[in-house]
Every structure is written in C-alpha cells, then in structure tokens.
mmCIF file of N, CA, C and O in Angstrom:
data_model
loop_
_atom_site.group_PDB
_atom_site.id
_atom_site.type_symbol
_atom_site.label_atom_id
_atom_site.label_comp_id
_atom_site.label_asym_id
_atom_site.label_seq_id
_atom_site.Cartn_x
_atom_site.Cartn_y
_atom_site.Cartn_z
ATOM 1 N N UNK A 260 181.186 103.341 77.052
ATOM 2 C CA UNK A 260 181.317 103.336 75.607
ATOM 3 C C UNK A 260 181.207 101.904 75.142
ATOM 4 O O UNK A 260 181.882 101.014 75.658
ATOM 5 N N UNK A 261 180.324 101.649 74.166
ATOM 6 C CA UNK A 261 180.186 100.316 73.595
ATOM 7 C C UNK A 261 179.845 100.438 72.112
ATOM 8 O O UNK A 261 179.420 101.487 71.643
ATOM 9 N N UNK A 262 180.048 99.354 71.401
ATOM 10 C CA UNK A 262 179.778 99.333 69.969
ATOM 11 C C UNK A 262 178.456 98.630 69.723
ATOM 12 O O UNK A 262 178.204 97.551 70.241
ATOM 13 N N UNK A 263 177.591 99.273 68.943
ATOM 14 C CA UNK A 263 176.277 98.728 68.568
ATOM 15 C C UNK A 263 176.181 98.762 67.048
ATOM 16 O O UNK A 263 175.834 99.782 66.476
ATOM 17 N N UNK A 264 176.550 97.652 66.405
ATOM 18 C CA UNK A 264 176.573 97.642 64.947
ATOM 19 C C UNK A 264 177.619 98.614 64.451
ATOM 20 O O UNK A 264 178.781 98.519 64.824
ATOM 21 N N UNK A 265 177.207 99.591 63.654
ATOM 22 C CA UNK A 265 178.157 100.585 63.162
ATOM 23 C C UNK A 265 178.039 101.905 63.926
ATOM 24 O O UNK A 265 178.477 102.949 63.470
ATOM 25 N N UNK A 266 177.454 101.846 65.134
ATOM 26 C CA UNK A 266 177.307 103.021 65.988
ATOM 27 C C UNK A 266 178.049 102.805 67.302
ATOM 28 O O UNK A 266 178.190 101.680 67.759
ATOM 29 N N UNK A 267 178.480 103.883 67.887
ATOM 30 C CA UNK A 267 179.076 103.839 69.216
ATOM 31 C C UNK A 267 178.024 104.329 70.197
ATOM 32 O O UNK A 267 177.404 105.367 69.991
ATOM 33 N N UNK A 268 177.800 103.553 71.247
ATOM 34 C CA UNK A 268 176.825 103.940 72.263
ATOM 35 C C UNK A 268 177.583 104.473 73.473
ATOM 36 O O UNK A 268 178.520 103.845 73.963
ATOM 37 N N UNK A 269 177.171 105.632 73.935
ATOM 38 C CA UNK A 269 177.786 106.277 75.087
ATOM 39 C C UNK A 269 176.685 106.578 76.094
ATOM 40 O O UNK A 269 175.683 107.203 75.747
ATOM 41 N N UNK A 270 176.868 106.137 77.305
ATOM 42 C CA UNK A 270 175.914 106.439 78.366
ATOM 43 C C UNK A 270 176.553 107.438 79.323
ATOM 44 O O UNK A 270 177.662 107.211 79.803
ATOM 45 N N UNK A 271 175.854 108.522 79.567
ATOM 46 C CA UNK A 271 176.336 109.535 80.513
ATOM 47 C C UNK A 271 175.256 109.760 81.563
ATOM 48 O O UNK A 271 174.075 109.520 81.313
ATOM 49 N N UNK A 272 175.679 110.202 82.721
ATOM 50 C CA UNK A 272 174.720 110.439 83.802
ATOM 51 C C UNK A 272 174.284 111.890 83.895
ATOM 52 O O UNK A 272 173.356 112.204 84.635
ATOM 53 N N UNK A 273 174.925 112.767 83.141
ATOM 54 C CA UNK A 273 174.573 114.187 83.168
ATOM 55 C C UNK A 273 173.163 114.385 82.612
ATOM 56 O O UNK A 273 172.763 113.714 81.659
ATOM 57 N N UNK A 274 172.408 115.306 83.203
ATOM 58 C CA UNK A 274 171.053 115.554 82.712
ATOM 59 C C UNK A 274 171.058 116.235 81.341
ATOM 60 O O UNK A 274 171.979 116.980 81.013
ATOM 61 N N UNK A 275 170.012 115.965 80.581
ATOM 62 C CA UNK A 275 169.873 116.565 79.247
ATOM 63 C C UNK A 275 169.250 117.952 79.374
ATOM 64 O O UNK A 275 168.151 118.217 78.893
ATOM 65 N N UNK A 276 169.963 118.829 80.044
ATOM 66 C CA UNK A 276 169.490 120.210 80.214
ATOM 67 C C UNK A 276 170.675 121.158 80.136
ATOM 68 O O UNK A 276 171.756 120.866 80.642
ATOM 69 N N UNK A 277 170.462 122.268 79.444
ATOM 70 C CA UNK A 277 171.483 123.306 79.286
ATOM 71 C C UNK A 277 172.827 122.758 78.795
ATOM 72 O O UNK A 277 173.891 123.223 79.202
ATOM 73 N N UNK A 278 172.775 121.738 77.937
ATOM 74 C CA UNK A 278 173.990 121.227 77.309
ATOM 75 C C UNK A 278 174.859 120.335 78.180
ATOM 76 O O UNK A 278 175.954 119.943 77.778
ATOM 77 N N UNK A 279 174.388 119.989 79.372
ATOM 78 C CA UNK A 279 175.201 119.175 80.283
ATOM 79 C C UNK A 279 175.479 117.782 79.726
ATOM 80 O O UNK A 279 176.598 117.285 79.825
ATOM 81 N N UNK A 280 174.475 117.133 79.160
ATOM 82 C CA UNK A 280 174.677 115.789 78.602
ATOM 83 C C UNK A 280 175.599 115.854 77.390
ATOM 84 O O UNK A 280 176.477 114.996 77.233
ATOM 85 N N UNK A 281 175.424 116.858 76.537
ATOM 86 C CA UNK A 281 176.308 117.002 75.376
ATOM 87 C C UNK A 281 177.754 117.206 75.811
ATOM 88 O O UNK A 281 178.674 116.629 75.239
ATOM 89 N N UNK A 282 177.965 118.016 76.841
ATOM 90 C CA UNK A 282 179.322 118.238 77.355
ATOM 91 C C UNK A 282 179.913 116.927 77.882
ATOM 92 O O UNK A 282 181.095 116.650 77.671
ATOM 93 N N UNK A 283 179.086 116.121 78.536
ATOM 94 C CA UNK A 283 179.562 114.839 79.050
ATOM 95 C C UNK A 283 179.907 113.882 77.908
ATOM 96 O O UNK A 283 180.895 113.138 77.989
ATOM 97 N N UNK A 284 179.113 113.889 76.851
ATOM 98 C CA UNK A 284 179.404 113.052 75.679
ATOM 99 C C UNK A 284 180.729 113.477 75.053
ATOM 100 O O UNK A 284 181.590 112.643 74.755
ATOM 101 N N UNK A 285 180.913 114.775 74.870
ATOM 102 C CA UNK A 285 182.155 115.289 74.282
ATOM 103 C C UNK A 285 183.346 114.904 75.158
ATOM 104 O O UNK A 285 184.367 114.416 74.658
ATOM 105 N N UNK A 286 183.229 115.102 76.459
ATOM 106 C CA UNK A 286 184.324 114.770 77.375
ATOM 107 C C UNK A 286 184.662 113.281 77.310
ATOM 108 O O UNK A 286 185.836 112.901 77.274
ATOM 109 N N UNK A 287 183.650 112.435 77.262
ATOM 110 C CA UNK A 287 183.862 110.990 77.185
ATOM 111 C C UNK A 287 184.588 110.614 75.898
ATOM 112 O O UNK A 287 185.550 109.847 75.915
ATOM 113 N N UNK A 288 184.128 111.168 74.778
ATOM 114 C CA UNK A 288 184.764 110.854 73.496
ATOM 115 C C UNK A 288 186.183 111.402 73.408
ATOM 116 O O UNK A 288 187.078 110.743 72.879
ATOM 117 N N UNK A 289 186.393 112.606 73.919
ATOM 118 C CA UNK A 289 187.739 113.180 73.885
ATOM 119 C C UNK A 289 188.709 112.351 74.727
ATOM 120 O O UNK A 289 189.866 112.159 74.346
ATOM 121 N N UNK A 290 188.242 111.825 75.844
ATOM 122 C CA UNK A 290 189.068 110.946 76.670
ATOM 123 C C UNK A 290 189.361 109.644 75.933
ATOM 124 O O UNK A 290 190.498 109.161 75.925
ATOM 125 N N UNK A 291 188.359 109.088 75.286
ATOM 126 C CA UNK A 291 188.506 107.834 74.548
ATOM 127 C C UNK A 291 189.468 107.966 73.382
ATOM 128 O O UNK A 291 190.339 107.121 73.181
ATOM 129 N N UNK A 292 189.332 109.048 72.612
ATOM 130 C CA UNK A 292 190.107 109.193 71.376
ATOM 131 C C UNK A 292 191.336 110.075 71.513
ATOM 132 O O UNK A 292 192.171 110.114 70.611
ATOM 133 N N UNK A 293 191.466 110.793 72.615
ATOM 134 C CA UNK A 293 192.626 111.653 72.804
ATOM 135 C C UNK A 293 192.709 112.771 71.782
ATOM 136 O O UNK A 293 193.793 113.160 71.365
ATOM 137 N N UNK A 294 191.549 113.260 71.356
ATOM 138 C CA UNK A 294 191.482 114.312 70.336
ATOM 139 C C UNK A 294 190.227 115.141 70.576
ATOM 140 O O UNK A 294 189.273 114.665 71.200
ATOM 141 N N UNK A 295 190.207 116.384 70.079
ATOM 142 C CA UNK A 295 189.004 117.207 70.230
ATOM 143 C C UNK A 295 187.830 116.622 69.449
ATOM 144 O O UNK A 295 188.016 116.046 68.377
ATOM 145 N N UNK A 296 186.644 116.750 70.013
ATOM 146 C CA UNK A 296 185.423 116.230 69.401
ATOM 147 C C UNK A 296 184.419 117.368 69.294
ATOM 148 O O UNK A 296 184.293 118.179 70.209
ATOM 149 N N UNK A 297 183.719 117.423 68.173
ATOM 150 C CA UNK A 297 182.675 118.429 67.954
ATOM 151 C C UNK A 297 181.391 117.723 67.563
ATOM 152 O O UNK A 297 181.403 116.831 66.710
ATOM 153 N N UNK A 298 180.285 118.115 68.185
ATOM 154 C CA UNK A 298 178.989 117.593 67.759
ATOM 155 C C UNK A 298 178.594 118.341 66.497
ATOM 156 O O UNK A 298 178.467 119.559 66.496
ATOM 157 N N UNK A 299 178.419 117.602 65.410
ATOM 158 C CA UNK A 299 178.085 118.182 64.115
ATOM 159 C C UNK A 299 176.580 118.318 63.958
ATOM 160 O O UNK A 299 176.078 119.302 63.416
ATOM 161 N N UNK A 300 175.846 117.305 64.423
ATOM 162 C CA UNK A 300 174.391 117.397 64.388
ATOM 163 C C UNK A 300 173.822 116.524 65.497
ATOM 164 O O UNK A 300 174.465 115.593 65.968
ATOM 165 N N UNK A 301 172.627 116.892 65.941
ATOM 166 C CA UNK A 301 171.961 116.136 66.996
ATOM 167 C C UNK A 301 172.108 116.745 68.376
ATOM 168 O O UNK A 301 171.956 116.044 69.378
ATOM 169 N N UNK A 302 172.381 118.046 68.441
ATOM 170 C CA UNK A 302 172.544 118.683 69.752
ATOM 171 C C UNK A 302 171.364 118.458 70.688
ATOM 172 O O UNK A 302 171.540 118.360 71.887
ATOM 173 N N UNK A 303 170.160 118.383 70.145
ATOM 174 C CA UNK A 303 168.977 118.207 70.994
ATOM 175 C C UNK A 303 168.380 116.807 70.847
ATOM 176 O O UNK A 303 167.236 116.580 71.214
ATOM 177 N N UNK A 304 169.164 115.870 70.346
ATOM 178 C CA UNK A 304 168.704 114.510 70.112
ATOM 179 C C UNK A 304 169.586 113.529 70.868
ATOM 180 O O UNK A 304 170.727 113.826 71.203
ATOM 181 N N UNK A 305 169.057 112.332 71.104
ATOM 182 C CA UNK A 305 169.884 111.300 71.741
ATOM 183 C C UNK A 305 170.865 110.682 70.737
ATOM 184 O O UNK A 305 171.832 110.046 71.132
ATOM 185 N N UNK A 306 170.605 110.872 69.446
ATOM 186 C CA UNK A 306 171.525 110.393 68.406
ATOM 187 C C UNK A 306 172.287 111.581 67.838
ATOM 188 O O UNK A 306 171.694 112.582 67.470
ATOM 189 N N UNK A 307 173.604 111.445 67.796
ATOM 190 C CA UNK A 307 174.451 112.562 67.383
ATOM 191 C C UNK A 307 175.447 112.133 66.331
ATOM 192 O O UNK A 307 175.864 110.991 66.294
ATOM 193 N N UNK A 308 175.842 113.068 65.494
ATOM 194 C CA UNK A 308 176.963 112.920 64.576
ATOM 195 C C UNK A 308 178.075 113.775 65.132
ATOM 196 O O UNK A 308 177.837 114.930 65.490
ATOM 197 N N UNK A 309 179.264 113.206 65.228
ATOM 198 C CA UNK A 309 180.393 113.973 65.755
ATOM 199 C C UNK A 309 181.534 113.977 64.760
ATOM 200 O O UNK A 309 181.641 113.093 63.911
ATOM 201 N N UNK A 310 182.375 114.988 64.881
ATOM 202 C CA UNK A 310 183.586 115.085 64.068
ATOM 203 C C UNK A 310 184.781 114.884 64.996
ATOM 204 O O UNK A 310 184.852 115.483 66.071
ATOM 205 N N UNK A 311 185.693 114.009 64.558
ATOM 206 C CA UNK A 311 186.928 113.739 65.294
ATOM 207 C C UNK A 311 188.058 113.879 64.279
ATOM 208 O O UNK A 311 188.079 113.158 63.280
ATOM 209 N N UNK A 312 188.997 114.799 64.502
ATOM 210 C CA UNK A 312 190.038 115.053 63.501
ATOM 211 C C UNK A 312 191.144 113.995 63.509
ATOM 212 O O UNK A 312 192.314 114.292 63.738
ATOM 213 N N UNK A 313 190.748 112.759 63.261
ATOM 214 C CA UNK A 313 191.683 111.633 63.192
ATOM 215 C C UNK A 313 191.328 110.798 61.977
ATOM 216 O O UNK A 313 190.189 110.827 61.504
ATOM 217 N N UNK A 314 192.266 110.006 61.507
ATOM 218 C CA UNK A 314 191.964 109.094 60.401
ATOM 219 C C UNK A 314 191.025 108.000 60.893
ATOM 220 O O UNK A 314 190.962 107.699 62.097
ATOM 221 N N UNK A 315 190.301 107.407 59.983
ATOM 222 C CA UNK A 315 189.391 106.318 60.331
ATOM 223 C C UNK A 315 190.156 105.179 60.998
ATOM 224 O O UNK A 315 189.696 104.603 61.990
ATOM 225 N N UNK A 316 191.343 104.869 60.497
ATOM 226 C CA UNK A 316 192.143 103.791 61.081
ATOM 227 C C UNK A 316 192.501 104.093 62.536
ATOM 228 O O UNK A 316 192.442 103.204 63.396
ATOM 229 N N UNK A 317 192.842 105.339 62.820
ATOM 230 C CA UNK A 317 193.177 105.733 64.190
ATOM 231 C C UNK A 317 191.959 105.664 65.090
ATOM 232 O O UNK A 317 192.030 105.168 66.223
ATOM 233 N N UNK A 318 190.822 106.130 64.600
ATOM 234 C CA UNK A 318 189.582 106.060 65.376
ATOM 235 C C UNK A 318 189.257 104.598 65.695
ATOM 236 O O UNK A 318 188.948 104.252 66.844
ATOM 237 N N UNK A 319 189.331 103.736 64.693
ATOM 238 C CA UNK A 319 189.033 102.316 64.913
ATOM 239 C C UNK A 319 189.990 101.693 65.916
ATOM 240 O O UNK A 319 189.572 100.945 66.802
ATOM 241 N N UNK A 320 191.293 102.002 65.795
ATOM 242 C CA UNK A 320 192.288 101.448 66.703
ATOM 243 C C UNK A 320 192.020 101.895 68.143
ATOM 244 O O UNK A 320 192.022 101.082 69.067
ATOM 245 N N UNK A 321 191.763 103.181 68.331
ATOM 246 C CA UNK A 321 191.527 103.693 69.682
ATOM 247 C C UNK A 321 190.220 103.186 70.259
ATOM 248 O O UNK A 321 190.118 102.932 71.459
ATOM 249 N N UNK A 322 189.215 103.002 69.421
ATOM 250 C CA UNK A 322 187.960 102.440 69.887
ATOM 251 C C UNK A 322 188.138 100.989 70.311
ATOM 252 O O UNK A 322 187.655 100.579 71.373
ATOM 253 N N UNK A 323 188.868 100.205 69.506
ATOM 254 C CA UNK A 323 189.149 98.812 69.897
ATOM 255 C C UNK A 323 189.897 98.757 71.220
ATOM 256 O O UNK A 323 189.596 97.934 72.086
ATOM 257 N N UNK A 324 190.865 99.634 71.397
ATOM 258 C CA UNK A 324 191.643 99.692 72.646
ATOM 259 C C UNK A 324 190.717 100.013 73.816
ATOM 260 O O UNK A 324 190.792 99.386 74.876
ATOM 261 N N UNK A 325 189.838 100.988 73.614
ATOM 262 C CA UNK A 325 188.898 101.389 74.666
ATOM 263 C C UNK A 325 187.969 100.238 75.043
ATOM 264 O O UNK A 325 187.625 100.067 76.202
ATOM 265 N N UNK A 326 187.580 99.446 74.043
ATOM 266 C CA UNK A 326 186.623 98.350 74.279
ATOM 267 C C UNK A 326 187.337 97.064 74.709
ATOM 268 O O UNK A 326 186.683 96.042 74.896
ATOM 269 N N UNK A 327 188.648 97.134 74.843
ATOM 270 C CA UNK A 327 189.390 95.969 75.328
ATOM 271 C C UNK A 327 189.679 94.929 74.283
ATOM 272 O O UNK A 327 189.880 93.754 74.585
ATOM 273 N N UNK A 328 189.688 95.331 73.021
ATOM 274 C CA UNK A 328 189.931 94.346 71.970
ATOM 275 C C UNK A 328 191.023 94.777 71.130
ATOM 276 O O UNK A 328 191.671 94.523 70.308
#
C-alpha cells in the first residue's frame, strides 16, 4: 500500500481472473483500515472506487499509520 498523489496504490499478486485480484485488494484494504470494504466501481479495471464505512479523518489516520507516518 502506498500513496500516489490523492490515490492509494495497492499491489497484489493474485491473478486478475475470476475476482481473485479484487478479493486480494479488498482483503488488503480491510486489513489496513480494520473495516469492511466494498468495490463500488472498477471491478474489471485496474483503477477502482471503494467504499469504507469510516470518517475521512479515520481513513487518513489509519492510512498514515499503515504508511509509517
């Protein structure tokens, strides 16, 4: 997980077939944020919009913690 401008970049090793990569992205984000994550759009794209049921401040705090800052 890394920050690229106003986007979060996530690299997974799961193949992009039968939803395996999407599942890996969700698992990575749920571990990072400690909350359920849903892909809102981009299921078949490398760029995705996700929903995380946390406040923006909480998301930012947990992302900073994950990135070591």
